[in-house]
Coordinates of C-alpha atoms in Angstrom, one line a residue:
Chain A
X1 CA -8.8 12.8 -16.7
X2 CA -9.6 16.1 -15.2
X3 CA -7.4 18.7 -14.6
X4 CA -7.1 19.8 -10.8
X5 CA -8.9 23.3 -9.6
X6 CA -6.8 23.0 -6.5
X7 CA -4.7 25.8 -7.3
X8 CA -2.4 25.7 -3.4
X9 CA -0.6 23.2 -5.8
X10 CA -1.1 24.1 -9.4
X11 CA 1.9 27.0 -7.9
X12 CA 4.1 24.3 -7.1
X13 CA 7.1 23.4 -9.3
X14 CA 6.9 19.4 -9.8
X15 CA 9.5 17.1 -11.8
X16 CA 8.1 16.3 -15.2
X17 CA 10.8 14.0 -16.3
X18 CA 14.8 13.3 -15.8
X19 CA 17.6 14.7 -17.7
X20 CA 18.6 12.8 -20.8
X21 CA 15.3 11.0 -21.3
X22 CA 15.0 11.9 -24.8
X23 CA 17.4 12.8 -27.4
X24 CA 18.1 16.0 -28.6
X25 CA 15.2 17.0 -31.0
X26 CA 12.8 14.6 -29.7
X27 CA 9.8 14.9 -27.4
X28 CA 7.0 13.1 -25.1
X29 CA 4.2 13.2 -23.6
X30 CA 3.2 13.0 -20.1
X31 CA 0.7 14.4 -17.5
X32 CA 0.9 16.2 -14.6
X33 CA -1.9 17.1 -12.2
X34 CA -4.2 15.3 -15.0
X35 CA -3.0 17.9 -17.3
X36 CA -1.2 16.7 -20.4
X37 CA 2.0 18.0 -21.3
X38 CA 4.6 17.9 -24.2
X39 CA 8.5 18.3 -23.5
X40 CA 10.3 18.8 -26.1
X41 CA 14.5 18.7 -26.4
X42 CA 15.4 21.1 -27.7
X43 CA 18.9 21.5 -26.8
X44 CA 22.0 19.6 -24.6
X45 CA 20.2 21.5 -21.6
X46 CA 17.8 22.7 -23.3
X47 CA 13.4 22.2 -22.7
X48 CA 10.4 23.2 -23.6
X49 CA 7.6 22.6 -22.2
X50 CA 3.9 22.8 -23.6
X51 CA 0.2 22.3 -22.4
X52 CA -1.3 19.4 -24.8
X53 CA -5.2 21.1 -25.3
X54 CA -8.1 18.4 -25.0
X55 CA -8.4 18.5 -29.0
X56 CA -4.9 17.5 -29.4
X57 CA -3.2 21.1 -30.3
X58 CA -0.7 22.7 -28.5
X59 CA -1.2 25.1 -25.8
X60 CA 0.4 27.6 -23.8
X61 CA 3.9 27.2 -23.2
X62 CA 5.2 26.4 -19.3
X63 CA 8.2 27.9 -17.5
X64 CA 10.9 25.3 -17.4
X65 CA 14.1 24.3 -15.4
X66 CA 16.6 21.5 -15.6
X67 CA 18.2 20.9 -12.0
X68 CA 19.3 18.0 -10.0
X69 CA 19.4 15.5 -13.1
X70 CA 15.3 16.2 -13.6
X71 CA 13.5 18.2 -15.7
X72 CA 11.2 20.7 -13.5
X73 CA 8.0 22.3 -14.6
X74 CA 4.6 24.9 -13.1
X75 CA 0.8 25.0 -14.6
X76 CA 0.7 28.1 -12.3
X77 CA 2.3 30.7 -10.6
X78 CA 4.8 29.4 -7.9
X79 CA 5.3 30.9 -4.6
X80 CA 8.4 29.3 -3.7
X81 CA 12.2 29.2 -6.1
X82 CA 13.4 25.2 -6.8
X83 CA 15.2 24.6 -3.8
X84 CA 18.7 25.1 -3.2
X85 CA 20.6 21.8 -3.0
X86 CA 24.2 22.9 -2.4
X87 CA 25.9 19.5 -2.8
X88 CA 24.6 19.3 -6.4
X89 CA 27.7 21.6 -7.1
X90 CA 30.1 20.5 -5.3
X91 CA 32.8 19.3 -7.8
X92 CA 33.8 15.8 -5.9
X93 CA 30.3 14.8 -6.4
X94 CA 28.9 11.7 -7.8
X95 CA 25.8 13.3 -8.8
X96 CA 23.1 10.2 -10.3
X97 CA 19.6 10.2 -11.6
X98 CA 17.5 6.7 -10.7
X99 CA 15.5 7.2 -14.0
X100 CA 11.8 6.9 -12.9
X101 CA 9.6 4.5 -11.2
X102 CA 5.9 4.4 -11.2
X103 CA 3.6 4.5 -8.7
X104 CA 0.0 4.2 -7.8
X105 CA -0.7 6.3 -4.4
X106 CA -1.1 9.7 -3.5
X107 CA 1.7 12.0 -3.7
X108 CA 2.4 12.2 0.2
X109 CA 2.2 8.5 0.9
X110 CA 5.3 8.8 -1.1
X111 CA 6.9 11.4 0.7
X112 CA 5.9 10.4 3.5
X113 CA 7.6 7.0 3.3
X114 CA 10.8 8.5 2.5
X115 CA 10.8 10.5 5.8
X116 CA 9.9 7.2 7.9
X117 CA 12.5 5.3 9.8
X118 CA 10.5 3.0 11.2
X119 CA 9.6 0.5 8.4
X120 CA 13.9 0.3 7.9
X121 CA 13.4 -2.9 9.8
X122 CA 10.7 -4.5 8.2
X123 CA 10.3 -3.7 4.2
X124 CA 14.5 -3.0 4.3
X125 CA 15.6 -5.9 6.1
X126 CA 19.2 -6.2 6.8
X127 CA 20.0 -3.3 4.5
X128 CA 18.6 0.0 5.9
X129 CA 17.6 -2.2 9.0
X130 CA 18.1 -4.7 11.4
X131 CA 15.3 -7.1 12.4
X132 CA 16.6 -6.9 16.0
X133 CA 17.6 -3.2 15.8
X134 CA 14.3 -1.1 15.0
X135 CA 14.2 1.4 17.7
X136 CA 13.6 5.0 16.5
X137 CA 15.4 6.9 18.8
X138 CA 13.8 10.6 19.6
X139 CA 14.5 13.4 16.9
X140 CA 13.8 16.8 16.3
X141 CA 11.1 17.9 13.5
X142 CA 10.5 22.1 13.0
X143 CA 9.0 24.6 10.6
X144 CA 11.2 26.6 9.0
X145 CA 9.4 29.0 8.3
X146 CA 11.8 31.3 6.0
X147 CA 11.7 29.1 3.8
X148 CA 8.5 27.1 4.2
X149 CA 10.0 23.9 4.7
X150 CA 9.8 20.9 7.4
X151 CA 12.7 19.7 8.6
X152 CA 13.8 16.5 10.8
X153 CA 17.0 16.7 12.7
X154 CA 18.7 14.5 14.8
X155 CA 17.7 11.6 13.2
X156 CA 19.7 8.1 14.2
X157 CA 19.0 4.7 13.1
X158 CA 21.4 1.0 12.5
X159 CA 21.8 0.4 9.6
X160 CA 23.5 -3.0 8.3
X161 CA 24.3 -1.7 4.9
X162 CA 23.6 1.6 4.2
X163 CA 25.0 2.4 1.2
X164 CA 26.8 0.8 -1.8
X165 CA 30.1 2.2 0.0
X166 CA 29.0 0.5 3.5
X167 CA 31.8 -2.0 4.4
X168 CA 29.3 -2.9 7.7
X169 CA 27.0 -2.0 9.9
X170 CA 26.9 1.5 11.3
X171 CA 24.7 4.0 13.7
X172 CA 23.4 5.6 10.3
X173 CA 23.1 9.9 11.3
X174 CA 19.7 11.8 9.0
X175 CA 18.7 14.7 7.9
X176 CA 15.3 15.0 6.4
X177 CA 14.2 18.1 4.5
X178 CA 10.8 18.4 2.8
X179 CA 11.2 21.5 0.5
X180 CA 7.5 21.2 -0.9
X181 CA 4.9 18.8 -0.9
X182 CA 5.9 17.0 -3.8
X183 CA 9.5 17.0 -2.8
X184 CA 11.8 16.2 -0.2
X185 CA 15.4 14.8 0.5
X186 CA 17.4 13.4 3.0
X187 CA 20.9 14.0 3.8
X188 CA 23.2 10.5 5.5
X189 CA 26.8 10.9 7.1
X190 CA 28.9 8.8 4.7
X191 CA 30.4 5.7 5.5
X192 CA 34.5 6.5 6.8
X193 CA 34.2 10.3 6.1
X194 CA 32.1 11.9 9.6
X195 CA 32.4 15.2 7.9
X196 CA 30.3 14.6 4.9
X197 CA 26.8 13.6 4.1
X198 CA 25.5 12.0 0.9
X199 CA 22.5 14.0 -0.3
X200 CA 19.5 11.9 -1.5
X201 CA 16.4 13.6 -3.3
X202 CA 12.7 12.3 -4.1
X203 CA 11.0 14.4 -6.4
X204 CA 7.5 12.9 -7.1
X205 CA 5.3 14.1 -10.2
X206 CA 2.0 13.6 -9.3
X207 CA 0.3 12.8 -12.4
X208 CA -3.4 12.1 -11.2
X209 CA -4.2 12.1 -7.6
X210 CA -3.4 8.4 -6.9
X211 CA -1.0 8.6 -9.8
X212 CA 2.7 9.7 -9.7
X213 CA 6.1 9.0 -11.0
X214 CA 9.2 8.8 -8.7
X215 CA 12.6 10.5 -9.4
X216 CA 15.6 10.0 -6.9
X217 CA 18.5 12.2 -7.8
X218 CA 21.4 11.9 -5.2
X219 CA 25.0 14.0 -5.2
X220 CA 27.3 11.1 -3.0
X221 CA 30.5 11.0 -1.8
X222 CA 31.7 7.8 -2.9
X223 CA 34.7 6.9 -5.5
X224 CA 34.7 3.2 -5.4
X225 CA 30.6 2.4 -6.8
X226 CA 29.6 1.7 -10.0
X227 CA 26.5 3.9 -11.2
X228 CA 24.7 0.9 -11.9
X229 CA 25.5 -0.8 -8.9
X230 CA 24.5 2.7 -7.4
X231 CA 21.5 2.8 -9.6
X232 CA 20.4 -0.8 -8.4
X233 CA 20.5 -0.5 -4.9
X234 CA 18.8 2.7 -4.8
X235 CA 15.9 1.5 -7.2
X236 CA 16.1 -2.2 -5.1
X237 CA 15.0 -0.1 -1.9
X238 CA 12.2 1.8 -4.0
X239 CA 10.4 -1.3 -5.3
X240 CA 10.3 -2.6 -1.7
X241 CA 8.8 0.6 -0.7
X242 CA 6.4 0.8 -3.5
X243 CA 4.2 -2.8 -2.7
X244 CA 3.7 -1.1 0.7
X245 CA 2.6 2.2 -0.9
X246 CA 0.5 0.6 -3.3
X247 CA -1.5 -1.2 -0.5
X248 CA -1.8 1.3 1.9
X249 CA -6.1 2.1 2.6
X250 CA -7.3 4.8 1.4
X251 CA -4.7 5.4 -1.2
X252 CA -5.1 9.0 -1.0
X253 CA -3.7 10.8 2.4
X254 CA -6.0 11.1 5.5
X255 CA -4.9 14.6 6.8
X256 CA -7.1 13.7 10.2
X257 CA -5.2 12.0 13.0
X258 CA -8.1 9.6 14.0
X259 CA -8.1 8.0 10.8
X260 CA -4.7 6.8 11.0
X261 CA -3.0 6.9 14.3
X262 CA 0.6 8.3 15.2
X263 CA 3.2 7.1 17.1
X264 CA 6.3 9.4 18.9
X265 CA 8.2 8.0 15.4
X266 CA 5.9 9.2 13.3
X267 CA 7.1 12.9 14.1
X268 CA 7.8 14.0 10.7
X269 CA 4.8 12.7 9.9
X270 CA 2.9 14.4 11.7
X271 CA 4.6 17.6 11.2
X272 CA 4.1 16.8 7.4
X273 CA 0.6 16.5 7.5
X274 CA 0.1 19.7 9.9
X275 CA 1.3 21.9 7.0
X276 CA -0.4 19.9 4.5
X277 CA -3.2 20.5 6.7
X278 CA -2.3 24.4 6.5
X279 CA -1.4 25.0 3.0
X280 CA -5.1 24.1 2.4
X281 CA -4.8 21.7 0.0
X282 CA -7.1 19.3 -1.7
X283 CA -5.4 17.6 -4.4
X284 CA -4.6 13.9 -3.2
X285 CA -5.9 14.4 0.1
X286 CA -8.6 11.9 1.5
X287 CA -11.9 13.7 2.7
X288 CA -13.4 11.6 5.4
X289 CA -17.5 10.9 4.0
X290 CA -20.1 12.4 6.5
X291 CA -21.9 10.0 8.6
Chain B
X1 CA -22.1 2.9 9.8
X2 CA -24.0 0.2 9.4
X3 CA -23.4 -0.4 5.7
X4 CA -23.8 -4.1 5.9
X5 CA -26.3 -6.6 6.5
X6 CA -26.8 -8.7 9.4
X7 CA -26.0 -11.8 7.5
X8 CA -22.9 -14.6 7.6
X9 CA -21.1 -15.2 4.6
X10 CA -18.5 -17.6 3.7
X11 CA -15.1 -16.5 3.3
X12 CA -13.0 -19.3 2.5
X13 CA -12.6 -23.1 3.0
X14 CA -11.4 -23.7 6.7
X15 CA -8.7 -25.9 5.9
X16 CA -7.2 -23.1 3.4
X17 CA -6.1 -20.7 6.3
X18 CA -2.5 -22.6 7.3
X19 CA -1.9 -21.7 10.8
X20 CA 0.6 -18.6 10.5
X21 CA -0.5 -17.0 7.4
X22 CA -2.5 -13.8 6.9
X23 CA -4.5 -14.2 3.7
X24 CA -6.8 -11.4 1.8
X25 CA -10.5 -11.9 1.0
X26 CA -13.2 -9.6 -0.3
X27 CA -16.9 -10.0 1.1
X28 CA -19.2 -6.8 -0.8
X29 CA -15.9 -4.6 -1.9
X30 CA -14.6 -4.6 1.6
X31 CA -11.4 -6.0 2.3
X32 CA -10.4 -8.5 5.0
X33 CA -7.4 -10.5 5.9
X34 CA -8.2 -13.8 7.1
X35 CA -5.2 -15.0 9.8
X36 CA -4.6 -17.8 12.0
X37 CA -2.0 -18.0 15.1
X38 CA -0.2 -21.3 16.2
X39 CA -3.1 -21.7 18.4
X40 CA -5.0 -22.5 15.3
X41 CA -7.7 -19.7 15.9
X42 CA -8.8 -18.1 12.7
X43 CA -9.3 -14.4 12.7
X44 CA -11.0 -12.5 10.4
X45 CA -10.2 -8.4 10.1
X46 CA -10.6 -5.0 8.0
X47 CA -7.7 -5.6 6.1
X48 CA -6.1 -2.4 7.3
X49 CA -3.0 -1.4 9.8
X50 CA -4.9 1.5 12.0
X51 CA -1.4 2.9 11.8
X52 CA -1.0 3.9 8.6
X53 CA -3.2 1.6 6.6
X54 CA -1.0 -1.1 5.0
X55 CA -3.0 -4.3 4.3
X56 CA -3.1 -6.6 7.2
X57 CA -2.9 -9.9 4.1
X58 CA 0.6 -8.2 3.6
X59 CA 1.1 -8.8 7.2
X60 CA 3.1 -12.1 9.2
X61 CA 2.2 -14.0 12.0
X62 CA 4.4 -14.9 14.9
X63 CA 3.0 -16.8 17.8
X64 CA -0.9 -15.2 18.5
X65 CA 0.2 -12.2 16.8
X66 CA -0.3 -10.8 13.8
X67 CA 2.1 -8.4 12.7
X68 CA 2.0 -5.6 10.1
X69 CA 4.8 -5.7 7.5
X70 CA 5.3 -2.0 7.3
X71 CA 6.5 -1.3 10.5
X72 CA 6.1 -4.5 12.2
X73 CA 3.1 -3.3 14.9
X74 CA 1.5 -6.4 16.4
X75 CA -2.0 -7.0 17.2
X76 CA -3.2 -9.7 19.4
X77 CA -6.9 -11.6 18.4
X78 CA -9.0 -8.9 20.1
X79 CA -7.3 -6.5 17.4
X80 CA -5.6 -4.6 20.5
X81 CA -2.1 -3.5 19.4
X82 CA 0.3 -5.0 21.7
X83 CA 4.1 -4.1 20.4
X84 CA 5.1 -0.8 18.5
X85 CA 8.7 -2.0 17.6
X86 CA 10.1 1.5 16.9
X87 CA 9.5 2.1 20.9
X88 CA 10.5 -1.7 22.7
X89 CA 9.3 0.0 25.8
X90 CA 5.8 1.4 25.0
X91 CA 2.9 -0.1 26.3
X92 CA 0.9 0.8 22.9
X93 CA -2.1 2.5 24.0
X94 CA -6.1 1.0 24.1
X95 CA -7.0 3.2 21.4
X96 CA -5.0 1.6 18.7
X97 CA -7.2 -1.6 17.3
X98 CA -7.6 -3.3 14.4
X99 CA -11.3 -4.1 13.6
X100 CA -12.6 -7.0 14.2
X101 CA -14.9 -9.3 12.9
X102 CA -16.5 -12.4 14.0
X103 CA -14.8 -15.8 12.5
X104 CA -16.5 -19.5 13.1
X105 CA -16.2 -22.3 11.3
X106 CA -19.3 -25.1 10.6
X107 CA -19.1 -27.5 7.8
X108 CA -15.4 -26.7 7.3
X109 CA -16.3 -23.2 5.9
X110 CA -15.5 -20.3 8.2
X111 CA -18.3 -17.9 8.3
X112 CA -18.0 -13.5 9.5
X113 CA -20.7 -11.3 9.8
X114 CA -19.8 -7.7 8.7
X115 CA -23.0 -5.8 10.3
X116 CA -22.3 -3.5 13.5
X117 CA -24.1 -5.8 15.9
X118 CA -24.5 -9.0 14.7
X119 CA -27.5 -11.4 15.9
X120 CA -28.8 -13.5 13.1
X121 CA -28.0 -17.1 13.6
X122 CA -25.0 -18.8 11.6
X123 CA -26.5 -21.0 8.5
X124 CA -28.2 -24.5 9.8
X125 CA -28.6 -27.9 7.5
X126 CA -28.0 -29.7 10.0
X127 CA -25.1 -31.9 11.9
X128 CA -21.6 -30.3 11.3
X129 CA -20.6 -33.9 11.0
X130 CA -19.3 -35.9 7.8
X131 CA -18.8 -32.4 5.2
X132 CA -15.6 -32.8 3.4
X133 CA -14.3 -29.7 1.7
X134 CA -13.8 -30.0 -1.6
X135 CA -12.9 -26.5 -3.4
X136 CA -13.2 -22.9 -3.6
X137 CA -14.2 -21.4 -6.9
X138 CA -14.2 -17.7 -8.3
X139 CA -16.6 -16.9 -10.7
X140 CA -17.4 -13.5 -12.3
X141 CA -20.9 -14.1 -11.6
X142 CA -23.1 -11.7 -9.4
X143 CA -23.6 -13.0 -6.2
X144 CA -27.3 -12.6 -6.1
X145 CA -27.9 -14.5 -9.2
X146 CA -25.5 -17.3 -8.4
X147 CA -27.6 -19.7 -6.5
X148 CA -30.7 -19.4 -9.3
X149 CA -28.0 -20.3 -11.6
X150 CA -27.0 -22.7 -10.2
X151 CA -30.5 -24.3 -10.5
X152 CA -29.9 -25.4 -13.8
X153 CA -26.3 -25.7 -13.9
X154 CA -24.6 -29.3 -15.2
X155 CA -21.9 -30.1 -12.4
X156 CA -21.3 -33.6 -13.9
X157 CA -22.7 -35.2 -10.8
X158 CA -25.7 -38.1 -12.1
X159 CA -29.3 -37.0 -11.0
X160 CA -28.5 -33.9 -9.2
X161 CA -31.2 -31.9 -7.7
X162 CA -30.6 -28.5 -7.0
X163 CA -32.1 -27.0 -3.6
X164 CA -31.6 -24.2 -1.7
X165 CA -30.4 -23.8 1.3
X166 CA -31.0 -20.2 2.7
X167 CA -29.2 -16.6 1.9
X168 CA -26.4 -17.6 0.1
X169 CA -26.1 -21.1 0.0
X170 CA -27.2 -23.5 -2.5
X171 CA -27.2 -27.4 -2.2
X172 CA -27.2 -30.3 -4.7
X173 CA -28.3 -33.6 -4.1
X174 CA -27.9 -36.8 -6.0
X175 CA -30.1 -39.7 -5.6
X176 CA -26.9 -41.3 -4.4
X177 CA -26.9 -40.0 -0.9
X178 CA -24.3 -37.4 -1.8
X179 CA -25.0 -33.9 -0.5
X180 CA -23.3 -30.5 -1.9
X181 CA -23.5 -27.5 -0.1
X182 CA -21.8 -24.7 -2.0
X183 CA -21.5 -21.0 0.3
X184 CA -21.8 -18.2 -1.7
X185 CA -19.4 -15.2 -0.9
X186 CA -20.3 -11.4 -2.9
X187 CA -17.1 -10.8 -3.5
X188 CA -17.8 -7.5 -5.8
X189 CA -20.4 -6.5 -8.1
X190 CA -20.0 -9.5 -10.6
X191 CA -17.7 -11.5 -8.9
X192 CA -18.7 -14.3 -6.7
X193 CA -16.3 -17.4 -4.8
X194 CA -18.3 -20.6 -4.1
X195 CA -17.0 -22.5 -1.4
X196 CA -17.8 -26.5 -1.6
X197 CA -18.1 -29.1 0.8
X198 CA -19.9 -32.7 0.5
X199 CA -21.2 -35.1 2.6
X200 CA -21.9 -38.6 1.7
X201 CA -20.8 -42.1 0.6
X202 CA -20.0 -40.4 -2.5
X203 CA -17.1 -38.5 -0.7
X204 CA -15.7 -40.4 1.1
X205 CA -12.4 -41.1 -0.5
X206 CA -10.2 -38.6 -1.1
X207 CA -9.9 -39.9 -4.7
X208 CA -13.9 -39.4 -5.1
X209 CA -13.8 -36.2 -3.5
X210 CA -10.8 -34.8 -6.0
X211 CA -13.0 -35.9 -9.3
X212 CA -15.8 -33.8 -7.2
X213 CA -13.8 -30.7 -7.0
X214 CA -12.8 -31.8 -10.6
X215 CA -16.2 -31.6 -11.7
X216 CA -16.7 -28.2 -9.9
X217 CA -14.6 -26.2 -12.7
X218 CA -17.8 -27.0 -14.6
X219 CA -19.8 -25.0 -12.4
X220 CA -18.1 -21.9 -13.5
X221 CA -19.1 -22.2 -17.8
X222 CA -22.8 -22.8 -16.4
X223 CA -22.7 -19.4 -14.1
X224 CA -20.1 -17.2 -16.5
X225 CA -22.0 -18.5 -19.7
X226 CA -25.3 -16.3 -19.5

């Protein structure tokens, strides 16, 4: 496996594992970017991580941060901070890591997913959609361009069970965020509390360009849920999203609208690929062959 | 693009395709999903939402549509995209279309051309009447090579004599009156499905024709042996 030259996202901070993976004073192996890696514990907080060279040694050494339950690493020099997730801290929080799920696409099908309403209906049913309810009403998507980071607002979609907590169906209120393009969350009003939203992360670690491994931290407002009944309904919703992202042609991301068409749903969408488009990247991104 | 030959191949055993399913098949790495509405039509498409390119096989049929289990679009058997459920009240424009390729069925095998513009005639050995299928087989076998295998092959049927009849079909006759025509579909480099039907007193009975397709497993030692 080669490592990538595309250095746009070499500078990006991506997840390399979760929190508590390993014991303390233990280590593995894994691969980002088609680069292999060592992280080592060795503390309660504490990582390190290392470049695994092609004849086995140990390389350089990579900058490392633990946040939001995962373990967050760079094989470059990033131009944009770990994002700032402010429910992560807030002490009422039920903050829980999903583990890890594999899965064999490109990076931004996966992010891409998470930002879609539209498929509630039909891969969800009767959880995060009704079969006779799968209107996407009109929401706002922008650039923020402070902070470099798309944003969809307005979002609305019914929901027969949206959450562990949900005690029925409800008009379900979103907020997506992508914060790189290898991360993005989303943030749901909770069920009996209009005030408060639960905050739900993806972070994807793309280990080869049709390669990654999904992590789904969230920081919820809920005092009755089990972690493992939070942990099963959160990882039940991911493996009916991954068959579809494993069966989606091409498997890497067409950034060219002719090649797969839009629809006035698919606004996050398209605002996601515009500034994939922008950023310049190759890595994971389907070149469409010249006549 | 015009990266396929002008050329039918078979795809499947008609009676396979239950009205209401989408199925997937492979013909020279490209994938198709092979559907059929409750009018009983078979349809035979790139196996690809234009959307966001989900696998139509994935996909469910209600009524004459087929619909894509992603986000439940619905095509019609032109491939036009009639319903966008996300907007109830969106007449979904021309442009989105699934592609579409041609589907008949002679012999009880259903037949597509992949080339741009096809023109070359579906496969002729005679009288569509009196084939019975019998069974679809996958070998890993090259395509090409299949039907010269097939020459020699032992398929447990007494005095059979091997013939061929045209690009990718092969026949075997007995001295019986029974007839064997086995369709050859590429599926990939070194994988090939045969799809059998029979004609003749031989086959009449379903009994006889289920030792037939029986006797059709041998088929795949003789081609995967060499």
């Amino acid at each position: 496996m080669a490592v990538t030259t595309d250095q746009v996202v070499l500078n990006e901070w991506v997840a390399c594992g979760w929190h508590g993976q390993v014991p303390m004073g233990q280590s593995y192996d894994t691969v980002i970017f088609g680069q292999e890696i060592c992280v080592s514990r060795k503390g309660a907080e504490e990582y390190e991580v290392a470049v695994i060279e092609e004849n086995g040694a140990t390389g350089r050494t990579l900058p490392v941060q633990v946040r939001y339950t995962c373990i967050f690493t760079t094989l470059g020099n990033p131009t944009r901070p770990l994002p700032v997730i402010a429910e992560f801290d807030e002490d009422d929080r039920r903050i829980i890591g999903c583990g890890s799920v594999g899965v064999r696409t490109s990076p931004y099908r996966i992010i891409e997913n998470f930002l879609d309403m539209a498929h509630f209906s039909f891969v969800h049913t009767n959880v995060l959609g009704a079969p006779d309810q799968t209107e996407v009403l009109a929401y706002k998507t922008e650039h923020r361009k402070d902070v470099d980071e798309i944003w969809a607002l307005d979002c609305k979609f019914y929901q027969p069970a949206a959450s562990t907590a949900s005690a029925g169906g409800q008009m379900t209120d979103y907020v997506y965020r992508v914060m790189s393009p290898f991360s993005v969350m989303l943030y749901k009003n909770v069920f009996g509390d209009p005030a408060r939203n639960d905050a739900i992360c993806l972070f994807v670690q793309p280990m080869a360009e049709t390669e990654c491994l999904a992590y789904m931290p969230m920081a919820l407002v809920d005092e009755i849920s089990t972690p493992e009944g939070i942990i099963d309904f959160q990882q039940g919703i991911f493996l009916q999203d991954r068959i579809i992202l494993e069966n989606q042609r091409p498997t890497l991301l067409p950034l060219d609208p002719t090649i797969e068409l839009p629809t006035r749903a698919d606004a996050s969408s398209i605002a996601f690929r515009r500034w994939l488009k922008a950023m310049n990247l190759q890595f994971g991104i389907y070149e469409k062959q010249a006549a | 693009m015009g990266e396929f030959r002008d050329r039918w191949t078979a795809v499947g055993l008609e009676h396979q395709v239950e009205p209401g399913s989408s199925n997937p098949a492979i013909v020279d790495g490209h994938p198709l999903a092979i559907w059929r509405g409750e009018n009983g039509q078979p349809n035979i498409w790139h196996d690809r939402c234009p959307h966001r390119g989900m696998r139509l096989s994935f996909g469910f049929v209600r009524g004459d549509t087929l619909r894509c289990i992603y986000h439940g679009w619905g095509y019609e058997s032109g491939g036009q995209c009639v319903s966008i459920p996300a907007h109830p009240e969106l007449t979904p424009p021309k442009t989105i279309c699934a592609k579409v390729y041609p589907a008949t069925t002679r012999y009880g095998i259903l037949w597509t051309n992949l080339a741009d513009e096809p023109s070359s005639p579906l496969p002729d050995l005679g009288p569509e009447e009196g084939w019975h299928p019998l069974r679809s087989l996958y070998v890993n076998c090259p395509a090409e090579t299949t039907a010269d295998r097939l020459r020699g092959a032992d398929c447990g049927v007494p005095d059979a004599k091997a013939g061929n009849g045209g690009d990718g079909i092969a026949t075997i006759e007995t001295g019986s009156g029974l007839t064997l025509l086995i369709a050859i579909q590429a599926v990939g480099a070194d994988k090939a499905g045969l799809h059998v039907v029979a004609r003749g007193e031989d086959a009449r009975a379903s009994g006889q024709r289920l030792e037939l397709a029986r006797k059709m497993q041998r088929l795949r030692c003789a081609l995967e042996a060499q």
